[in-house]
């Protein structure tokens, strides 16, 4: 634990390489865009109405609500919910959603601080990377964490810790306070996977970023907790309560340089708003659709006798007939059939009208599922395969090993900006959208990081 606290306190802007700066700014821009479009959702509006019951210390900006401010913790909470309300946010490996759990806390905290101690853009960028690094290190201490989870939703665990670490850095806490912030955050972490594919799942990100911020604020006010919480405590569960095979290692103290995990592995950016696993199966389905079009001259569902999906074993994303938008975002079957029917999956694919289409239901009724032993529930190793068994017995198979947007095949700058513009334009005019792009791409030169939050 003390090595983590010493790292948080001691790491400096010069430790950020050009690669890390570049990748983290892409993450920040994408997360802002996802949060802005997420501010149009029903679950966001439910959370916002709840938070407006508490109007004290309203200094922090809310995504997509010009002129509306909340207290820092509640602004972090609502903006965190927005970031995950459509399951459109970035994903890392081992599996977690890293940015949405950190960025809202930093945006809110930057507006909370007095003018005399506002952090600049480089300070903000460093704090963001501290939060990403802490999440990544904690995930890598567990083999269990490398696979698609079946107990705790990872952002609710490591995201809370990352938020606490990032905020502690932004607030310039001392080593002891950083240690207590992480220990306090551990007592606030954890949410069960059973709430996946419901309106409660975005709360996991909202709570992670809010509670991490609260942990840092409590530590700044001298609240104490167990400084050994991240260690391997014999006979007493610390962080191992979340991961049974947790084997911690010290976080190296930065000297002349430090290699951040983000240097070695980029994140995945989603092209459409659904669970990351859906991106393999959608690309595979699109390939199968093209094969059928080339085979028969058009896509005709009547030619298909059965649709065979070869997917990893993961119960919460194996949903034959989803009944809501959140279930649809977590359904291999729905996303495969939507891609077959429409040739793509997008924002509108998860509307009630699209979910309940007769043509889609007919395709869903033809789906069969197989779980090949070599198709692991692991975002670094899985693949998607869609085989169309035709009425005449012919079989057309589409496969995806690495979708466009995965860390092995990252989105181009053009593609990332296109996604951001599309998302942000739902709530902001074009000049504002362009201004945010410029601000984020030049974040290290921003004299006052709260200007970024104020522009949202």
Coordinates of C-alpha atoms in Angstrom, one line a residue:
X1 CA 0.0 0.0 0.0
X2 CA 2.7 2.5 1.0
X3 CA 4.4 2.0 -2.4
X4 CA 1.1 3.0 -4.1
X5 CA 0.8 6.0 -1.9
X6 CA 4.4 7.0 -2.5
X7 CA 3.9 6.6 -6.3
X8 CA 0.8 8.8 -6.3
X9 CA 2.6 11.5 -4.3
X10 CA 5.9 11.3 -6.1
X11 CA 5.1 10.9 -9.8
X12 CA 5.7 14.0 -11.8
X13 CA 4.5 15.3 -15.2
X14 CA 7.9 14.6 -16.8
X15 CA 7.2 10.9 -16.2
X16 CA 4.5 11.0 -18.8
X17 CA 5.8 9.9 -22.2
X18 CA 4.5 11.2 -25.5
X19 CA 2.7 7.9 -26.1
X20 CA 1.0 8.0 -22.7
X21 CA 0.0 11.7 -23.2
X22 CA -1.4 10.9 -26.6
X23 CA -3.3 7.8 -25.5
X24 CA -4.8 9.4 -22.4
X25 CA -6.0 12.5 -24.2
X26 CA -7.8 10.2 -26.7
X27 CA -9.4 8.5 -23.7
X28 CA -10.4 11.8 -22.1
X29 CA -12.0 13.1 -25.4
X30 CA -13.9 9.9 -26.0
X31 CA -15.1 9.8 -22.4
X32 CA -16.4 13.3 -22.7
X33 CA -18.3 12.5 -25.9
X34 CA -19.8 9.4 -24.5
X35 CA -20.8 11.3 -21.4
X36 CA -22.4 14.1 -23.4
X37 CA -24.6 11.7 -25.5
X38 CA -25.2 9.7 -22.3
X39 CA -26.7 12.8 -20.7
X40 CA -29.7 12.3 -23.1
X41 CA -30.7 8.9 -21.5
X42 CA -33.5 8.1 -19.2
X43 CA -31.2 6.6 -16.5
X44 CA -29.2 9.9 -16.4
X45 CA -32.3 12.0 -16.0
X46 CA -33.4 9.8 -13.1
X47 CA -30.1 10.3 -11.4
X48 CA -30.0 14.0 -12.1
X49 CA -33.5 14.6 -10.6
X50 CA -32.4 12.7 -7.5
X51 CA -29.2 14.8 -7.2
X52 CA -31.1 18.1 -7.6
X53 CA -32.7 17.4 -4.2
X54 CA -29.3 18.4 -2.7
X55 CA -28.4 21.9 -3.9
X56 CA -25.7 22.9 -1.5
X57 CA -22.2 23.9 -2.7
X58 CA -23.3 23.7 -6.4
X59 CA -20.0 24.5 -8.1
X60 CA -19.4 21.6 -10.6
X61 CA -20.7 21.3 -14.1
X62 CA -23.1 18.5 -15.3
X63 CA -22.7 17.0 -18.8
X64 CA -25.1 18.5 -21.3
X65 CA -26.9 20.8 -18.9
X66 CA -25.7 24.4 -19.5
X67 CA -25.9 26.5 -16.4
X68 CA -26.7 23.6 -14.1
X69 CA -24.2 22.8 -11.3
X70 CA -24.2 20.4 -8.5
X71 CA -21.9 19.7 -5.5
X72 CA -18.6 18.2 -6.6
X73 CA -19.5 14.7 -5.5
X74 CA -23.0 14.7 -7.0
X75 CA -21.7 16.1 -10.3
X76 CA -19.1 13.3 -10.4
X77 CA -21.9 10.8 -9.7
X78 CA -24.2 12.1 -12.5
X79 CA -21.4 12.5 -15.0
X80 CA -20.1 9.0 -14.2
X81 CA -23.6 7.6 -14.8
X82 CA -23.7 9.5 -18.1
X83 CA -20.4 7.9 -19.2
X84 CA -21.7 4.4 -18.7
X85 CA -25.4 4.9 -19.4
X86 CA -25.1 3.4 -22.9
X87 CA -22.2 1.1 -22.3
X88 CA -20.3 3.2 -24.9
X89 CA -17.2 4.0 -22.7
X90 CA -13.7 2.7 -23.2
X91 CA -12.6 -0.8 -22.0
X92 CA -9.1 -2.0 -20.9
X93 CA -7.6 -5.4 -20.2
X94 CA -7.9 -6.9 -17.7
X95 CA -11.5 -6.0 -18.1
X96 CA -12.6 -2.6 -16.8
X97 CA -14.0 0.7 -17.9
X98 CA -11.1 3.0 -16.9
X99 CA -11.9 6.6 -17.9
X100 CA -15.5 7.0 -16.7
X101 CA -14.5 6.1 -13.2
X102 CA -11.9 8.9 -13.1
X103 CA -12.6 11.8 -15.4
X104 CA -15.9 13.0 -13.7
X105 CA -14.2 13.1 -10.3
X106 CA -11.3 15.2 -11.7
X107 CA -13.6 17.6 -13.6
X108 CA -15.6 18.1 -10.5
X109 CA -12.6 18.5 -8.2
X110 CA -11.0 21.0 -10.6
X111 CA -14.0 23.3 -10.2
X112 CA -14.2 22.8 -6.5
X113 CA -10.7 24.2 -5.8
X114 CA -10.2 27.9 -5.1
X115 CA -8.7 30.1 -7.9
X116 CA -5.4 30.3 -6.1
X117 CA -4.8 26.6 -6.3
X118 CA -6.4 25.5 -9.6
X119 CA -4.4 22.7 -11.2
X120 CA -3.2 23.3 -14.7
X121 CA -3.9 21.0 -17.7
X122 CA -0.7 19.1 -17.2
X123 CA -1.5 18.5 -13.6
X124 CA -4.9 17.2 -14.7
X125 CA -3.4 14.9 -17.3
X126 CA -1.0 13.5 -14.7
X127 CA -3.8 12.9 -12.2
X128 CA -5.8 11.1 -14.9
X129 CA -2.9 8.8 -15.7
X130 CA -2.3 8.1 -12.0
X131 CA -5.9 6.9 -11.8
X132 CA -5.5 4.7 -14.9
X133 CA -2.2 3.3 -13.6
X134 CA -3.6 2.3 -10.2
X135 CA -6.5 0.6 -11.8
X136 CA -4.3 -1.4 -14.1
X137 CA -1.8 -2.4 -11.5
X138 CA -4.5 -3.7 -9.1
X139 CA -6.2 -5.7 -11.9
X140 CA -2.9 -7.3 -12.8
X141 CA -2.5 -8.7 -9.3
X142 CA -5.2 -11.2 -10.0
X143 CA -5.4 -13.9 -12.7
X144 CA -9.2 -14.0 -12.1
X145 CA -9.4 -10.4 -13.2
X146 CA -8.1 -11.1 -16.6
X147 CA -11.3 -12.9 -17.7
X148 CA -14.8 -11.4 -18.2
X149 CA -16.0 -11.1 -14.6
X150 CA -18.7 -13.2 -12.9
X151 CA -18.7 -11.7 -9.4
X152 CA -17.8 -8.0 -9.0
X153 CA -18.2 -5.4 -11.8
X154 CA -14.5 -4.3 -12.1
X155 CA -15.1 -0.5 -12.4
X156 CA -16.9 -0.6 -9.1
X157 CA -13.8 -2.1 -7.5
X158 CA -10.7 -0.8 -9.2
X159 CA -12.5 2.3 -10.6
X160 CA -13.2 3.5 -7.1
X161 CA -9.6 3.0 -6.2
X162 CA -8.5 4.8 -9.3
X163 CA -10.8 7.7 -8.7
X164 CA -9.4 8.1 -5.1
X165 CA -5.8 7.9 -6.4
X166 CA -6.4 10.4 -9.2
X167 CA -8.2 12.9 -6.9
X168 CA -5.5 12.5 -4.2
X169 CA -2.9 13.5 -6.8
X170 CA -5.0 16.5 -8.1
X171 CA -5.5 17.7 -4.5
X172 CA -1.7 17.2 -3.8
X173 CA -2.3 15.0 -0.7
X174 CA 0.8 13.9 1.2
X175 CA 2.0 10.2 1.2
X176 CA 0.0 9.3 4.4
X177 CA -3.2 10.9 3.1
X178 CA -2.8 9.1 -0.3
X179 CA -2.5 5.8 1.6
X180 CA -5.6 6.6 3.7
X181 CA -7.5 7.7 0.6
X182 CA -7.0 4.3 -1.0
X183 CA -7.9 2.5 2.2
X184 CA -11.1 4.5 2.6
X185 CA -11.9 3.9 -1.1
X186 CA -11.6 0.1 -0.5
X187 CA -14.4 0.3 2.1
X188 CA -16.6 2.0 -0.5
X189 CA -15.9 -0.3 -3.4
X190 CA -17.8 -3.2 -5.0
X191 CA -21.0 -4.0 -7.0
X192 CA -22.4 -7.4 -8.1
X193 CA -22.5 -8.5 -11.7
X194 CA -26.1 -9.4 -11.2
X195 CA -27.1 -5.8 -12.0
X196 CA -25.5 -5.9 -15.4
X197 CA -28.0 -5.2 -18.3
X198 CA -30.2 -3.1 -16.0
X199 CA -30.5 0.6 -15.3
X200 CA -28.5 0.1 -12.1
X201 CA -25.3 -0.8 -14.0
X202 CA -24.4 2.8 -14.8
X203 CA -24.6 3.5 -11.1
X204 CA -21.5 1.4 -10.7
X205 CA -19.4 4.0 -12.6
X206 CA -21.2 6.9 -11.0
X207 CA -20.5 5.5 -7.6
X208 CA -16.9 4.6 -8.4
X209 CA -16.0 8.2 -9.4
X210 CA -18.1 9.8 -6.6
X211 CA -16.9 7.5 -3.8
X212 CA -13.3 7.8 -4.9
X213 CA -13.6 11.5 -4.8
X214 CA -15.2 11.3 -1.4
X215 CA -12.4 9.0 -0.1
X216 CA -9.8 11.6 -1.1
X217 CA -11.7 14.4 0.4
X218 CA -12.1 12.5 3.7
X219 CA -8.4 11.7 3.7
X220 CA -7.6 15.3 3.1
X221 CA -9.5 16.1 6.3
X222 CA -7.4 13.6 8.2
X223 CA -9.7 10.6 8.2
X224 CA -7.6 7.4 8.6
X225 CA -8.0 3.8 7.5
X226 CA -5.8 0.7 7.4
X227 CA -2.7 1.6 5.4
X228 CA -2.1 -2.2 4.7
X229 CA -5.4 -2.6 2.8
X230 CA -3.7 -3.4 -0.5
X231 CA -1.2 -5.8 1.1
X232 CA -1.6 -9.6 1.5
X233 CA -3.0 -9.6 5.0
X234 CA -2.9 -13.2 6.4
X235 CA -6.1 -14.2 8.1
X236 CA -7.9 -11.0 7.3
X237 CA -9.2 -9.9 3.9
X238 CA -8.0 -6.7 2.5
X239 CA -8.3 -6.0 -1.2
X240 CA -8.3 -9.8 -1.6
X241 CA -12.0 -9.7 -0.6
X242 CA -12.7 -8.8 -4.3
X243 CA -10.2 -11.2 -6.0
X244 CA -9.6 -14.5 -4.3
X245 CA -6.2 -15.0 -6.1
X246 CA -5.0 -11.5 -5.4
X247 CA -1.2 -11.4 -5.1
X248 CA 0.0 -7.8 -4.7
X249 CA 3.4 -6.4 -5.8
X250 CA 4.9 -3.0 -4.9
X251 CA 4.3 -0.2 -7.4
X252 CA 7.8 1.0 -8.4
X253 CA 8.6 4.4 -7.3
X254 CA 9.3 6.8 -10.2
X255 CA 12.9 7.9 -10.5
X256 CA 14.2 9.5 -13.7
X257 CA 11.5 7.7 -15.6
X258 CA 8.4 5.5 -15.1
X259 CA 6.8 3.2 -17.7
X260 CA 3.0 3.5 -17.3
X261 CA 0.9 0.5 -18.2
X262 CA -0.8 2.6 -20.8
X263 CA 2.6 2.8 -22.6
X264 CA 2.5 -0.9 -23.2
X265 CA -1.2 -1.4 -23.9
X266 CA -3.8 0.9 -25.4
X267 CA -7.5 0.8 -24.5
X268 CA -10.4 -0.3 -26.7
X269 CA -12.8 2.4 -28.0
X270 CA -16.3 1.2 -28.9
X271 CA -17.9 2.0 -32.3
X272 CA -21.4 1.5 -31.0
X273 CA -23.0 1.5 -27.5
X274 CA -22.9 -2.1 -26.2
X275 CA -20.8 -4.4 -24.1
X276 CA -17.3 -4.9 -25.6
X277 CA -17.9 -8.5 -26.4
X278 CA -20.6 -7.5 -28.9
X279 CA -18.0 -5.9 -31.1
X280 CA -16.5 -9.2 -32.1
X281 CA -19.9 -10.8 -32.9
X282 CA -21.1 -7.7 -34.8
X283 CA -18.0 -7.7 -37.1
X284 CA -18.4 -11.4 -37.6
X285 CA -22.1 -11.0 -38.4
X286 CA -21.3 -8.2 -40.9
X287 CA -18.8 -10.5 -42.6
X288 CA -21.4 -13.3 -42.8
X289 CA -24.0 -10.9 -44.2
X290 CA -21.6 -9.8 -46.9
X291 CA -21.0 -13.4 -47.9
X292 CA -24.8 -14.0 -48.2
X293 CA -25.2 -10.9 -50.3
X294 CA -22.4 -12.0 -52.6
X295 CA -23.9 -15.5 -52.7
X296 CA -27.5 -14.6 -53.5
X297 CA -27.4 -11.0 -54.7
X298 CA -29.2 -9.6 -51.6
X299 CA -29.7 -10.3 -47.9
X300 CA -32.8 -12.4 -47.5
X301 CA -33.6 -13.8 -44.1
X302 CA -35.9 -16.4 -45.7
X303 CA -32.7 -18.1 -47.1
X304 CA -31.4 -18.8 -43.6
X305 CA -32.4 -21.9 -41.7
X306 CA -30.2 -21.3 -38.6
X307 CA -27.7 -18.8 -37.2
X308 CA -24.9 -20.4 -35.3
X309 CA -23.0 -18.2 -32.9
X310 CA -19.6 -19.4 -31.6
X311 CA -19.0 -17.3 -28.5
X312 CA -17.3 -17.6 -25.1
X313 CA -19.2 -18.8 -22.0
X314 CA -20.4 -15.7 -20.2
X315 CA -23.9 -15.9 -18.8
X316 CA -24.8 -12.2 -18.5
X317 CA -24.1 -11.5 -22.2
X318 CA -25.8 -14.6 -23.5
X319 CA -29.4 -13.3 -23.8
X320 CA -31.6 -15.0 -26.5
X321 CA -34.5 -12.6 -26.4
X322 CA -33.6 -9.3 -24.7
X323 CA -36.6 -7.2 -23.4
X324 CA -35.0 -3.8 -22.8
X325 CA -32.3 -1.6 -24.2
X326 CA -29.9 -2.5 -21.4
X327 CA -30.4 -6.2 -22.0
X328 CA -30.0 -5.7 -25.7
X329 CA -26.6 -4.0 -25.1
X330 CA -25.6 -7.2 -23.3
X331 CA -26.9 -9.8 -25.8
X332 CA -24.7 -11.6 -28.3
X333 CA -27.9 -12.8 -30.1
X334 CA -29.4 -9.4 -30.4
X335 CA -26.3 -7.7 -31.7
X336 CA -25.5 -10.5 -34.2
X337 CA -29.1 -10.4 -35.6
X338 CA -29.2 -6.6 -35.7
X339 CA -26.0 -6.6 -37.7
X340 CA -27.3 -9.2 -40.1
X341 CA -30.6 -7.4 -40.6
X342 CA -29.3 -3.8 -40.9
X343 CA -25.6 -4.3 -41.8
X344 CA -24.5 -2.3 -38.8
X345 CA -25.3 -1.5 -35.1
X346 CA -25.7 2.1 -33.9
X347 CA -27.3 4.4 -31.4
X348 CA -30.8 3.8 -32.7
X349 CA -30.4 0.0 -32.7
X350 CA -31.4 -0.1 -29.0
X351 CA -34.6 1.9 -29.3
X352 CA -37.8 0.1 -28.3
X353 CA -39.0 0.2 -32.0
X354 CA -35.9 -1.6 -33.2
X355 CA -35.7 -4.1 -30.4
X356 CA -39.3 -5.3 -31.0
X357 CA -39.2 -5.6 -34.8
X358 CA -40.9 -8.7 -36.2
X359 CA -38.0 -9.3 -38.6
X360 CA -35.6 -9.2 -35.8
X361 CA -37.6 -11.6 -33.7
X362 CA -37.8 -14.0 -36.5
X363 CA -34.0 -14.0 -36.8
X364 CA -33.5 -14.4 -33.1
X365 CA -35.7 -17.5 -33.2
X366 CA -33.2 -19.1 -35.6
X367 CA -30.1 -18.6 -33.3
X368 CA -28.2 -21.5 -31.9
X369 CA -25.1 -21.0 -29.6
X370 CA -21.9 -23.0 -29.3
X371 CA -19.0 -22.4 -26.9
X372 CA -15.8 -23.7 -28.4
X373 CA -13.2 -24.6 -25.9
X374 CA -10.6 -22.3 -27.5
X375 CA -12.9 -19.3 -27.3
X376 CA -12.1 -17.9 -23.9
X377 CA -14.1 -15.2 -22.0
X378 CA -11.1 -12.9 -22.1
X379 CA -11.0 -9.6 -24.1
X380 CA -7.4 -10.3 -25.2
X381 CA -8.1 -13.8 -26.5
X382 CA -11.7 -14.2 -27.5
X383 CA -13.1 -14.3 -31.0
X384 CA -16.6 -14.1 -32.6
X385 CA -17.9 -16.4 -35.2
X386 CA -21.3 -16.3 -37.0
X387 CA -22.3 -19.2 -39.3
X388 CA -25.4 -18.9 -41.5
X389 CA -26.8 -22.3 -42.3
X390 CA -28.9 -21.9 -45.4
X391 CA -32.1 -23.7 -46.4
X392 CA -30.2 -25.6 -49.1
X393 CA -27.6 -26.8 -46.6
X394 CA -24.8 -24.4 -47.5
X395 CA -22.9 -22.7 -44.7
X396 CA -21.5 -19.2 -44.8
X397 CA -19.2 -18.2 -41.9
X398 CA -18.0 -14.8 -40.8
X399 CA -15.3 -14.5 -38.1
X400 CA -13.7 -11.7 -36.2
X401 CA -10.5 -12.1 -34.1
X402 CA -9.8 -8.4 -33.6
X403 CA -12.5 -5.8 -34.2
X404 CA -11.7 -2.2 -35.3
X405 CA -11.3 -0.2 -32.1
X406 CA -9.6 -3.0 -30.1
X407 CA -6.2 -2.1 -28.6
X408 CA -4.6 -4.4 -31.2
X409 CA -6.4 -2.4 -34.0
X410 CA -6.9 1.1 -32.5
X411 CA -9.3 3.7 -34.0
X412 CA -7.6 6.3 -36.2
X413 CA -7.7 9.9 -35.2
X414 CA -10.3 10.5 -37.9
X415 CA -12.5 7.7 -36.5
X416 CA -12.2 8.8 -32.9
X417 CA -13.0 12.4 -33.8
X418 CA -16.0 11.2 -35.9
X419 CA -17.4 9.3 -32.9
X420 CA -16.8 12.3 -30.6
X421 CA -18.5 14.8 -32.9
X422 CA -21.4 12.5 -33.4
X423 CA -21.9 12.0 -29.7
X424 CA -21.2 15.6 -28.5
X425 CA -23.4 17.1 -31.2
X426 CA -26.5 15.6 -29.5
X427 CA -26.2 18.3 -26.8
X428 CA -23.7 20.9 -28.0
X429 CA -23.4 23.2 -31.0
X430 CA -20.6 22.7 -33.5
X431 CA -18.4 25.5 -32.3
X432 CA -18.4 24.1 -28.7
X433 CA -17.7 20.6 -30.0
X434 CA -14.6 21.9 -32.0
X435 CA -13.5 23.9 -28.9
X436 CA -13.5 20.8 -26.7
X437 CA -11.4 18.9 -29.3
X438 CA -8.9 21.7 -29.3
X439 CA -8.8 22.0 -25.5
X440 CA -8.2 18.3 -25.0
X441 CA -5.6 17.9 -27.7
X442 CA -3.7 20.7 -26.1
X443 CA -4.5 19.9 -22.5
X444 CA -1.0 20.1 -21.2
X445 CA -0.9 23.8 -22.2
X446 CA -4.2 24.7 -20.4
X447 CA -3.4 27.2 -17.6
X448 CA -6.5 26.3 -15.6
X449 CA -7.9 22.7 -16.0
X450 CA -11.3 23.8 -14.7
X451 CA -11.8 25.5 -18.0
X452 CA -12.4 22.0 -19.5
X453 CA -15.2 21.2 -17.1
X454 CA -16.7 24.7 -17.7
X455 CA -16.9 24.0 -21.4
X456 CA -19.2 21.0 -21.0

